[in-house]
Structure formats: structure tokens, C-alpha cells
Amino acid sequence: CPACGKERGALAKKENGGAVQKAWVLAEPYARQLGLTLWDVLFVKEGASWYLRYIIDKEGGVTIDDCEALSRAVNDPLDEADVIREAYYLEVSSPGLCRELKRPEHFAAMNGRPVQILLIRPREGTREYDGTLSGYDGQTVVVQTPGGELSFAKGEIAAVTLCDDVDEIDESNIS
């Protein structure tokens, strides 16, 4: 994303036999109790270390206290449930300005907001498109651009990223 410089696809994701889903299910009630929403759960390897990352959100923004509260709430239950076999570091963070939209609820929550779409292969010589998210039906992402409406099949998309910092959108990518 131009606003935060975050590279897409830089982390190797590992499902680890359903461990990510189990970690999600375990943490969701704690998050809800704290007034938080789970945005995503990732289990990734960086260098020699594994990381279990809870990405949280809430109305008005996430604070460091929110991250600490969820970390403390899930730490012992995660150890007791033993959902991940490898040694790992537990991290809790906000999705940030340049959050990636992955789940149907992400698209629904961010409808009408500026996004950047990165394609797997270029379309008409371009891999990145910027516009306002106007639809998602599970198979197609639709954005409004000054040049009109563009639709992208889910299979041709590498990533859809929220770009809330409109000043950072590269206008050369707007068709």
C-alpha cells in the first residue's frame, strides 16, 4: 500500500492443520468481551521464528491497551488448548490504515471506501488499480473510478487493500 509501504505476500502463511481456525475460535469470545472484533488471525514464519498474530479492530480505533488486554486474555487459554505445536511468539495488533480485505465481512464493512487492487497478472498493462469499493458478491470485486466502474474476478486478484489516506493514492493507476 502506498500509504504504509507494506509489502503484500511477504509472509509465508501456514494453516498448521486448522490451528489458525482453532486460535480464532478460542480468541473470539475474549475479543467480543473486550469490545473488539477479530479482523484476522495469522500463523506465519519469519526467519527461524513462528508468530501467531491476532489482528483486532474496534470502532474508534485500536489502542495499545486493547492489544495488551487481548494478549493477556488469550495467552493462558492458548497454552492450555495447545492448538499450535510449534514454539511461537504471540502478537496482537491493529489492521492499520492499509488493511487487507480478505473476508466477506471486510468488504461489507469497507464498502464506499478507497481501495487499491493488486492483480496477479496485469490487465491492460497495469497490476494496480485504485478506486472506491462499491461491491463484492464473493466472486467479484467492483470499484468506482473517475473513468467508470471496474469489476475484478476474485481469481485474478492478489490483494485488495484499504487506502484510507486518499492523498497517498497513486492517481496514475486510476482508469
PDB file of C-alpha atoms in Angstrom:
ATOM      1  CA  CYS A   1       0.000   0.000   0.000  1.00  0.00           C
ATOM      2  CA  PRO A   2       1.442   3.418  -0.844  1.00  0.00           C
ATOM      3  CA  ALA A   3       0.405   4.929   2.497  1.00  0.00           C
ATOM      4  CA  CYS A   4       2.287   2.486   4.687  1.00  0.00           C
ATOM      5  CA  GLY A   5       4.782   0.808   2.370  1.00  0.00           C
ATOM      6  CA  LYS A   6       3.535  -2.621   3.452  1.00  0.00           C
ATOM      7  CA  GLU A   7       4.586  -5.395   1.108  1.00  0.00           C
ATOM      8  CA  ARG A   8       1.908  -7.878   0.206  1.00  0.00           C
ATOM      9  CA  GLY A   9       2.668 -11.571   0.306  1.00  0.00           C
ATOM     10  CA  ALA A  10       5.941 -11.135   2.188  1.00  0.00           C
ATOM     11  CA  LEU A  11       4.946 -13.621   4.872  1.00  0.00           C
ATOM     12  CA  ALA A  12       4.563 -17.363   4.461  1.00  0.00           C
ATOM     13  CA  LYS A  13       1.177 -18.341   5.875  1.00  0.00           C
ATOM     14  CA  LYS A  14       0.742 -21.762   7.429  1.00  0.00           C
ATOM     15  CA  GLU A  15      -2.641 -23.168   8.417  1.00  0.00           C
ATOM     16  CA  ASN A  16      -0.982 -25.887  10.555  1.00  0.00           C
ATOM     17  CA  GLY A  17      -3.834 -28.391  10.456  1.00  0.00           C
ATOM     18  CA  GLY A  18      -6.580 -25.957  11.360  1.00  0.00           C
ATOM     19  CA  ALA A  19      -4.602 -24.254  14.108  1.00  0.00           C
ATOM     20  CA  VAL A  20      -5.447 -20.792  12.770  1.00  0.00           C
ATOM     21  CA  GLN A  21      -9.172 -21.584  12.845  1.00  0.00           C
ATOM     22  CA  LYS A  22      -8.874 -23.047  16.350  1.00  0.00           C
ATOM     23  CA  ALA A  23      -6.936 -19.969  17.515  1.00  0.00           C
ATOM     24  CA  TRP A  24      -9.680 -17.760  16.005  1.00  0.00           C
ATOM     25  CA  VAL A  25     -12.477 -19.668  17.749  1.00  0.00           C
ATOM     26  CA  LEU A  26     -10.602 -19.599  21.042  1.00  0.00           C
ATOM     27  CA  ALA A  27      -9.990 -15.822  20.946  1.00  0.00           C
ATOM     28  CA  GLU A  28     -13.298 -14.599  19.537  1.00  0.00           C
ATOM     29  CA  PRO A  29     -15.272 -14.639  22.826  1.00  0.00           C
ATOM     30  CA  TYR A  30     -12.455 -12.798  24.630  1.00  0.00           C
ATOM     31  CA  ALA A  31     -12.282 -10.194  21.871  1.00  0.00           C
ATOM     32  CA  ARG A  32     -16.045  -9.689  21.960  1.00  0.00           C
ATOM     33  CA  GLN A  33     -15.987  -9.355  25.763  1.00  0.00           C
ATOM     34  CA  LEU A  34     -13.352  -6.613  25.370  1.00  0.00           C
ATOM     35  CA  GLY A  35     -15.417  -4.782  22.721  1.00  0.00           C
ATOM     36  CA  LEU A  36     -13.064  -5.854  19.927  1.00  0.00           C
ATOM     37  CA  THR A  37     -13.535  -7.529  16.563  1.00  0.00           C
ATOM     38  CA  LEU A  38     -11.111 -10.096  15.201  1.00  0.00           C
ATOM     39  CA  TRP A  39     -10.050  -8.813  11.781  1.00  0.00           C
ATOM     40  CA  ASP A  40      -7.697 -11.688  11.012  1.00  0.00           C
ATOM     41  CA  VAL A  41      -5.583 -14.417  12.578  1.00  0.00           C
ATOM     42  CA  LEU A  42      -2.275 -15.389  11.001  1.00  0.00           C
ATOM     43  CA  PHE A  43       0.283 -18.040  11.796  1.00  0.00           C
ATOM     44  CA  VAL A  44       3.450 -17.117   9.927  1.00  0.00           C
ATOM     45  CA  LYS A  45       7.125 -17.932   9.883  1.00  0.00           C
ATOM     46  CA  GLU A  46       9.627 -15.099   9.690  1.00  0.00           C
ATOM     47  CA  GLY A  47      13.215 -16.236   9.663  1.00  0.00           C
ATOM     48  CA  ALA A  48      13.538 -19.043  12.178  1.00  0.00           C
ATOM     49  CA  SER A  49      10.583 -17.904  14.326  1.00  0.00           C
ATOM     50  CA  TRP A  50       6.848 -18.583  14.184  1.00  0.00           C
ATOM     51  CA  TYR A  51       4.296 -15.878  15.045  1.00  0.00           C
ATOM     52  CA  LEU A  52       0.633 -16.192  15.941  1.00  0.00           C
ATOM     53  CA  ARG A  53      -0.847 -12.808  15.057  1.00  0.00           C
ATOM     54  CA  TYR A  54      -4.243 -11.604  16.123  1.00  0.00           C
ATOM     55  CA  ILE A  55      -5.321  -8.575  14.129  1.00  0.00           C
ATOM     56  CA  ILE A  56      -8.064  -6.706  16.004  1.00  0.00           C
ATOM     57  CA  ASP A  57     -10.305  -3.759  15.293  1.00  0.00           C
ATOM     58  CA  LYS A  58     -12.900  -1.670  17.071  1.00  0.00           C
ATOM     59  CA  GLU A  59     -15.000   1.393  16.449  1.00  0.00           C
ATOM     60  CA  GLY A  60     -12.865   4.481  17.043  1.00  0.00           C
ATOM     61  CA  GLY A  61      -9.574   2.620  16.579  1.00  0.00           C
ATOM     62  CA  VAL A  62      -7.408   0.177  18.481  1.00  0.00           C
ATOM     63  CA  THR A  63      -5.125   1.261  21.322  1.00  0.00           C
ATOM     64  CA  ILE A  64      -2.063  -0.431  22.755  1.00  0.00           C
ATOM     65  CA  ASP A  65      -4.193  -1.182  25.830  1.00  0.00           C
ATOM     66  CA  ASP A  66      -6.635  -3.116  23.617  1.00  0.00           C
ATOM     67  CA  CYS A  67      -3.765  -5.167  22.198  1.00  0.00           C
ATOM     68  CA  GLU A  68      -2.381  -5.858  25.647  1.00  0.00           C
ATOM     69  CA  ALA A  69      -5.810  -6.806  27.020  1.00  0.00           C
ATOM     70  CA  LEU A  70      -6.454  -9.399  24.321  1.00  0.00           C
ATOM     71  CA  SER A  71      -2.919 -10.765  24.576  1.00  0.00           C
ATOM     72  CA  ARG A  72      -3.324 -11.276  28.316  1.00  0.00           C
ATOM     73  CA  ALA A  73      -6.807 -12.751  27.892  1.00  0.00           C
ATOM     74  CA  VAL A  74      -5.822 -15.409  25.324  1.00  0.00           C
ATOM     75  CA  ASN A  75      -2.293 -16.284  26.477  1.00  0.00           C
ATOM     76  CA  ASP A  76      -3.158 -18.945  29.084  1.00  0.00           C
ATOM     77  CA  PRO A  77      -6.145 -20.413  27.178  1.00  0.00           C
ATOM     78  CA  LEU A  78      -3.922 -20.820  24.099  1.00  0.00           C
ATOM     79  CA  ASP A  79      -1.320 -22.672  26.166  1.00  0.00           C
ATOM     80  CA  GLU A  80      -3.977 -24.876  27.781  1.00  0.00           C
ATOM     81  CA  ALA A  81      -5.687 -25.712  24.460  1.00  0.00           C
ATOM     82  CA  ASP A  82      -2.302 -26.412  22.821  1.00  0.00           C
ATOM     83  CA  VAL A  83      -3.689 -25.557  19.361  1.00  0.00           C
ATOM     84  CA  ILE A  84      -0.221 -24.880  17.919  1.00  0.00           C
ATOM     85  CA  ARG A  85       2.546 -27.440  18.274  1.00  0.00           C
ATOM     86  CA  GLU A  86       5.490 -25.226  17.333  1.00  0.00           C
ATOM     87  CA  ALA A  87       7.001 -22.669  19.682  1.00  0.00           C
ATOM     88  CA  TYR A  88       5.720 -19.248  18.634  1.00  0.00           C
ATOM     89  CA  TYR A  89       5.503 -15.610  19.611  1.00  0.00           C
ATOM     90  CA  LEU A  90       2.045 -14.168  20.289  1.00  0.00           C
ATOM     91  CA  GLU A  91       1.371 -10.757  18.751  1.00  0.00           C
ATOM     92  CA  VAL A  92      -1.764  -8.616  18.803  1.00  0.00           C
ATOM     93  CA  SER A  93      -2.074  -5.533  16.609  1.00  0.00           C
ATOM     94  CA  SER A  94      -4.495  -3.347  14.709  1.00  0.00           C
ATOM     95  CA  PRO A  95      -5.024  -3.855  10.980  1.00  0.00           C
ATOM     96  CA  GLY A  96      -3.666  -0.343  10.352  1.00  0.00           C
ATOM     97  CA  LEU A  97      -4.551   2.124   7.632  1.00  0.00           C
ATOM     98  CA  CYS A  98      -3.598  -0.249   4.834  1.00  0.00           C
ATOM     99  CA  ARG A  99      -5.566  -3.271   5.989  1.00  0.00           C
ATOM    100  CA  GLU A 100      -6.031  -6.095   3.541  1.00  0.00           C
ATOM    101  CA  LEU A 101      -9.630  -7.059   2.800  1.00  0.00           C
ATOM    102  CA  LYS A 102      -9.955 -10.853   2.758  1.00  0.00           C
ATOM    103  CA  ARG A 103     -13.282 -11.921   4.203  1.00  0.00           C
ATOM    104  CA  PRO A 104     -16.810 -11.046   3.028  1.00  0.00           C
ATOM    105  CA  GLU A 105     -17.384  -9.056   6.220  1.00  0.00           C
ATOM    106  CA  HIS A 106     -14.286  -6.955   5.453  1.00  0.00           C
ATOM    107  CA  PHE A 107     -15.713  -5.967   2.076  1.00  0.00           C
ATOM    108  CA  ALA A 108     -19.132  -5.224   3.576  1.00  0.00           C
ATOM    109  CA  ALA A 109     -17.612  -3.047   6.333  1.00  0.00           C
ATOM    110  CA  MET A 110     -15.405  -1.102   3.908  1.00  0.00           C
ATOM    111  CA  ASN A 111     -17.922  -0.557   1.106  1.00  0.00           C
ATOM    112  CA  GLY A 112     -17.693   3.038  -0.103  1.00  0.00           C
ATOM    113  CA  ARG A 113     -14.064   3.409   0.999  1.00  0.00           C
ATOM    114  CA  PRO A 114     -10.965   3.884  -1.190  1.00  0.00           C
ATOM    115  CA  VAL A 115      -9.129   0.659  -2.019  1.00  0.00           C
ATOM    116  CA  GLN A 116      -6.184  -0.492  -4.049  1.00  0.00           C
ATOM    117  CA  ILE A 117      -6.453  -3.721  -6.015  1.00  0.00           C
ATOM    118  CA  LEU A 118      -3.301  -5.635  -6.901  1.00  0.00           C
ATOM    119  CA  LEU A 119      -3.786  -8.163  -9.679  1.00  0.00           C
ATOM    120  CA  ILE A 120      -1.890 -11.416 -10.102  1.00  0.00           C
ATOM    121  CA  ARG A 121      -1.295 -10.585 -13.781  1.00  0.00           C
ATOM    122  CA  PRO A 122      -1.511  -7.187 -15.463  1.00  0.00           C
ATOM    123  CA  ARG A 123      -4.747  -6.114 -17.117  1.00  0.00           C
ATOM    124  CA  GLU A 124      -4.120  -3.754 -19.994  1.00  0.00           C
ATOM    125  CA  GLY A 125      -0.533  -3.365 -18.771  1.00  0.00           C
ATOM    126  CA  THR A 126      -1.451  -2.484 -15.155  1.00  0.00           C
ATOM    127  CA  ARG A 127      -1.390  -4.625 -11.999  1.00  0.00           C
ATOM    128  CA  GLU A 128      -2.599  -1.938  -9.538  1.00  0.00           C
ATOM    129  CA  TYR A 129      -5.962  -0.201  -9.651  1.00  0.00           C
ATOM    130  CA  ASP A 130      -7.284   2.411  -7.231  1.00  0.00           C
ATOM    131  CA  GLY A 131     -10.929   3.254  -6.710  1.00  0.00           C
ATOM    132  CA  THR A 132     -13.851   3.279  -4.306  1.00  0.00           C
ATOM    133  CA  LEU A 133     -15.140  -0.123  -3.278  1.00  0.00           C
ATOM    134  CA  SER A 134     -18.734  -0.396  -4.444  1.00  0.00           C
ATOM    135  CA  GLY A 135     -19.463  -4.114  -4.383  1.00  0.00           C
ATOM    136  CA  TYR A 136     -18.420  -7.630  -3.543  1.00  0.00           C
ATOM    137  CA  ASP A 137     -20.502 -10.746  -4.116  1.00  0.00           C
ATOM    138  CA  GLY A 138     -17.957 -13.365  -3.064  1.00  0.00           C
ATOM    139  CA  GLN A 139     -16.662 -13.795  -6.627  1.00  0.00           C
ATOM    140  CA  THR A 140     -16.255 -10.259  -7.967  1.00  0.00           C
ATOM    141  CA  VAL A 141     -14.900  -7.004  -6.522  1.00  0.00           C
ATOM    142  CA  VAL A 142     -16.371  -3.828  -8.015  1.00  0.00           C
ATOM    143  CA  VAL A 143     -14.754  -0.384  -7.717  1.00  0.00           C
ATOM    144  CA  GLN A 144     -15.793   3.040  -8.934  1.00  0.00           C
ATOM    145  CA  THR A 145     -13.110   5.114 -10.593  1.00  0.00           C
ATOM    146  CA  PRO A 146     -13.255   8.519 -12.291  1.00  0.00           C
ATOM    147  CA  GLY A 147     -13.220   6.544 -15.562  1.00  0.00           C
ATOM    148  CA  GLY A 148     -16.197   4.398 -14.556  1.00  0.00           C
ATOM    149  CA  GLU A 149     -16.943   1.102 -12.880  1.00  0.00           C
ATOM    150  CA  LEU A 150     -14.370  -1.706 -12.937  1.00  0.00           C
ATOM    151  CA  SER A 151     -15.011  -5.341 -11.963  1.00  0.00           C
ATOM    152  CA  PHE A 152     -12.355  -7.857 -10.974  1.00  0.00           C
ATOM    153  CA  ALA A 153     -12.854 -11.602 -10.585  1.00  0.00           C
ATOM    154  CA  LYS A 154     -11.635 -12.911  -7.243  1.00  0.00           C
ATOM    155  CA  GLY A 155      -9.302 -15.330  -9.063  1.00  0.00           C
ATOM    156  CA  GLU A 156      -7.375 -12.519 -10.752  1.00  0.00           C
ATOM    157  CA  ILE A 157      -6.777 -10.559  -7.522  1.00  0.00           C
ATOM    158  CA  ALA A 158      -3.619 -10.915  -5.429  1.00  0.00           C
ATOM    159  CA  ALA A 159      -4.786  -8.429  -2.753  1.00  0.00           C
ATOM    160  CA  VAL A 160      -7.369  -5.761  -2.028  1.00  0.00           C
ATOM    161  CA  THR A 161      -6.069  -3.165   0.414  1.00  0.00           C
ATOM    162  CA  LEU A 162      -7.877  -0.316   2.098  1.00  0.00           C
ATOM    163  CA  CYS A 163      -6.211   3.002   1.334  1.00  0.00           C
ATOM    164  CA  ASP A 164      -7.732   5.444   3.798  1.00  0.00           C
ATOM    165  CA  ASP A 165      -5.017   8.005   3.176  1.00  0.00           C
ATOM    166  CA  VAL A 166      -6.527   9.338  -0.060  1.00  0.00           C
ATOM    167  CA  ASP A 167      -3.586  11.697  -0.569  1.00  0.00           C
ATOM    168  CA  GLU A 168      -1.371   8.630  -0.956  1.00  0.00           C
ATOM    169  CA  ILE A 169      -3.344   7.022  -3.779  1.00  0.00           C
ATOM    170  CA  ASP A 170      -1.355   6.968  -6.998  1.00  0.00           C
ATOM    171  CA  GLU A 171      -3.668   8.735  -9.429  1.00  0.00           C
ATOM    172  CA  SER A 172      -1.782   7.272 -12.409  1.00  0.00           C
ATOM    173  CA  ASN A 173      -3.447   3.924 -11.548  1.00  0.00           C
ATOM    174  CA  ILE A 174      -6.968   5.300 -11.821  1.00  0.00           C
ATOM    175  CA  SER A 175      -8.571   4.273 -15.084  1.00  0.00           C
TER     176      SER A 175
END
